[in-house]
mmCIF file of C-alpha atoms in Angstrom:
data_model
loop_
_atom_site.group_PDB
_atom_site.id
_atom_site.type_symbol
_atom_site.label_atom_id
_atom_site.label_comp_id
_atom_site.label_asym_id
_atom_site.label_seq_id
_atom_site.Cartn_x
_atom_site.Cartn_y
_atom_site.Cartn_z
ATOM 1 C CA GLN A 1 -60.163 14.177 -104.358
ATOM 2 C CA VAL A 2 -59.852 16.777 -101.637
ATOM 3 C CA GLN A 3 -56.336 17.413 -100.383
ATOM 4 C CA LEU A 4 -54.876 19.333 -97.482
ATOM 5 C CA VAL A 5 -52.354 21.952 -98.514
ATOM 6 C CA GLU A 6 -49.857 23.170 -95.940
ATOM 7 C CA SER A 7 -47.724 26.279 -95.965
ATOM 8 C CA GLY A 8 -45.558 28.355 -93.663
ATOM 9 C CA GLY A 9 -42.666 26.075 -92.858
ATOM 10 C CA GLY A 10 -39.051 27.135 -93.181
ATOM 11 C CA LEU A 11 -35.781 27.856 -91.419
ATOM 12 C CA VAL A 12 -35.756 30.011 -88.308
ATOM 13 C CA GLN A 13 -33.328 30.731 -85.496
ATOM 14 C CA ALA A 14 -33.989 29.526 -81.992
ATOM 15 C CA GLY A 15 -36.381 31.875 -80.224
ATOM 16 C CA GLY A 16 -38.085 32.817 -83.462
ATOM 17 C CA SER A 17 -41.624 32.246 -84.691
ATOM 18 C CA LEU A 18 -43.404 30.587 -87.580
ATOM 19 C CA ARG A 19 -47.057 30.245 -88.509
ATOM 20 C CA LEU A 20 -48.237 27.132 -90.297
ATOM 21 C CA SER A 21 -51.444 27.007 -92.301
ATOM 22 C CA CYS A 22 -53.372 24.054 -93.652
ATOM 23 C CA ALA A 23 -56.315 24.446 -95.987
ATOM 24 C CA ALA A 24 -58.524 21.920 -97.713
ATOM 25 C CA SER A 25 -58.550 22.127 -101.504
ATOM 26 C CA GLY A 26 -62.292 21.486 -101.494
ATOM 27 C CA ILE A 27 -65.228 21.027 -99.178
ATOM 28 C CA ILE A 28 -64.972 18.436 -96.409
ATOM 29 C CA PHE A 29 -68.104 17.769 -94.404
ATOM 30 C CA ASN A 30 -68.375 16.686 -90.794
ATOM 31 C CA ILE A 31 -64.896 17.682 -89.714
ATOM 32 C CA ASN A 32 -64.623 17.077 -86.003
ATOM 33 C CA SER A 33 -61.037 17.572 -84.988
ATOM 34 C CA MET A 34 -58.143 19.259 -86.726
ATOM 35 C CA GLY A 35 -54.607 18.694 -85.608
ATOM 36 C CA TRP A 36 -50.927 19.150 -86.207
ATOM 37 C CA HIS A 37 -48.466 16.281 -85.921
ATOM 38 C CA ARG A 38 -44.722 16.238 -86.407
ATOM 39 C CA GLN A 39 -42.060 13.705 -87.206
ATOM 40 C CA ALA A 40 -38.385 14.255 -86.531
ATOM 41 C CA PRO A 41 -35.709 12.107 -88.209
ATOM 42 C CA GLY A 42 -35.540 8.681 -86.612
ATOM 43 C CA LYS A 43 -38.590 9.300 -84.460
ATOM 44 C CA GLN A 44 -42.243 8.376 -84.613
ATOM 45 C CA ARG A 45 -44.891 10.865 -85.673
ATOM 46 C CA GLU A 46 -46.371 12.601 -82.648
ATOM 47 C CA LEU A 47 -49.409 14.764 -82.029
ATOM 48 C CA VAL A 48 -48.443 18.355 -81.287
ATOM 49 C CA ALA A 49 -51.786 20.116 -80.996
ATOM 50 C CA ALA A 50 -55.446 19.501 -81.750
ATOM 51 C CA ILE A 51 -58.649 21.513 -81.815
ATOM 52 C CA THR A 52 -62.236 20.295 -81.890
ATOM 53 C CA SER A 53 -65.148 21.778 -83.819
ATOM 54 C CA ALA A 54 -66.235 23.401 -80.557
ATOM 55 C CA GLY A 55 -62.867 25.083 -80.200
ATOM 56 C CA ARG A 56 -61.422 22.961 -77.434
ATOM 57 C CA THR A 57 -57.660 22.642 -77.702
ATOM 58 C CA ALA A 58 -55.056 20.204 -76.482
ATOM 59 C CA TYR A 59 -51.278 20.403 -76.650
ATOM 60 C CA ASP A 60 -48.342 18.145 -76.115
ATOM 61 C CA ASP A 61 -46.449 19.134 -72.977
ATOM 62 C CA SER A 62 -43.372 20.000 -75.014
ATOM 63 C CA VAL A 63 -45.164 22.854 -76.819
ATOM 64 C CA GLN A 64 -47.638 24.000 -74.165
ATOM 65 C CA GLY A 65 -47.402 27.761 -73.750
ATOM 66 C CA ARG A 66 -45.386 28.236 -76.942
ATOM 67 C CA PHE A 67 -47.697 26.959 -79.700
ATOM 68 C CA THR A 68 -51.275 27.997 -80.410
ATOM 69 C CA ILE A 69 -53.665 26.102 -82.652
ATOM 70 C CA SER A 70 -56.692 27.780 -84.200
ATOM 71 C CA ARG A 71 -59.187 27.039 -86.943
ATOM 72 C CA ASP A 72 -61.476 28.781 -89.385
ATOM 73 C CA ASN A 73 -64.409 26.455 -89.955
ATOM 74 C CA ALA A 74 -65.800 28.527 -92.808
ATOM 75 C CA LYS A 75 -62.543 28.145 -94.693
ATOM 76 C CA ASN A 76 -61.767 24.575 -93.590
ATOM 77 C CA THR A 77 -58.403 25.851 -92.439
ATOM 78 C CA VAL A 78 -56.277 25.199 -89.386
ATOM 79 C CA TYR A 79 -53.312 27.224 -88.164
ATOM 80 C CA LEU A 80 -50.401 26.628 -85.832
ATOM 81 C CA GLN A 81 -48.664 29.662 -84.392
ATOM 82 C CA MET A 82 -45.265 28.597 -83.109
ATOM 83 C CA ASN A 83 -43.342 30.949 -80.840
ATOM 84 C CA SER A 84 -40.105 30.608 -78.872
ATOM 85 C CA LEU A 85 -39.001 27.861 -81.212
ATOM 86 C CA LYS A 86 -36.314 25.449 -80.084
ATOM 87 C CA PRO A 87 -33.949 23.248 -82.100
ATOM 88 C CA GLU A 88 -35.855 20.210 -80.815
ATOM 89 C CA ASP A 89 -38.946 21.501 -82.633
ATOM 90 C CA THR A 90 -37.210 20.671 -85.911
ATOM 91 C CA ALA A 91 -39.377 18.185 -87.803
ATOM 92 C CA VAL A 92 -41.744 17.717 -90.696
ATOM 93 C CA TYR A 93 -45.147 19.013 -89.613
ATOM 94 C CA TYR A 94 -48.341 17.397 -90.892
ATOM 95 C CA CYS A 95 -51.899 18.611 -90.554
ATOM 96 C CA ASN A 96 -54.798 16.223 -90.100
ATOM 97 C CA PHE A 97 -58.566 16.573 -90.379
ATOM 98 C CA GLN A 98 -60.707 13.865 -88.830
ATOM 99 C CA THR A 99 -64.348 13.416 -89.816
ATOM 100 C CA TYR A 100 -67.184 11.824 -87.871
ATOM 101 C CA TYR A 101 -70.578 10.675 -89.131
ATOM 102 C CA SER A 102 -73.339 9.912 -86.626
ATOM 103 C CA GLY A 103 -70.761 9.346 -83.924
ATOM 104 C CA ASN A 104 -68.634 7.027 -86.012
ATOM 105 C CA LYS A 105 -65.138 7.844 -87.145
ATOM 106 C CA GLY A 106 -65.048 8.679 -90.838
ATOM 107 C CA PRO A 107 -62.243 9.336 -93.286
ATOM 108 C CA GLY A 108 -59.172 11.211 -92.124
ATOM 109 C CA TYR A 109 -57.191 13.577 -94.287
ATOM 110 C CA TRP A 110 -53.478 14.359 -94.125
ATOM 111 C CA GLY A 111 -51.339 17.108 -95.541
ATOM 112 C CA GLN A 112 -48.149 16.425 -97.440
ATOM 113 C CA GLY A 113 -45.953 17.809 -94.680
ATOM 114 C CA THR A 114 -43.950 21.000 -94.320
ATOM 115 C CA GLN A 115 -40.400 21.178 -93.005
ATOM 116 C CA VAL A 116 -39.648 23.282 -89.962
ATOM 117 C CA THR A 117 -35.979 23.714 -89.111
ATOM 118 C CA VAL A 118 -34.839 25.606 -86.023
ATOM 119 C CA SER A 119 -31.160 26.501 -85.857
ATOM 120 C CA SER A 120 -29.332 27.001 -82.571
#
């Protein structure tokens, strides 16, 4: 079964940068959107950034201008460049691939999560 493997999390001081990567362990067909979500302790999981197969991006207001999502379709990989990190960005970050078949939503895939901790 294909899995999403994340990397790049860690501990960084406020104002610093991290780059997250998420790659599929095998081939996934018909990927439409790729996204990054995060979940802080005691809070619900929230969408941080998403990118479509056409390259259109969307960001949560809290990260707009600081985070950049990108994808490599040939490698089935999505990235999240995080700059000017703040302590409130501390969370477990999850990547997600969503497939579509003939206009219908197909299986979604999730990574195992990577911890990002921003110290003040």
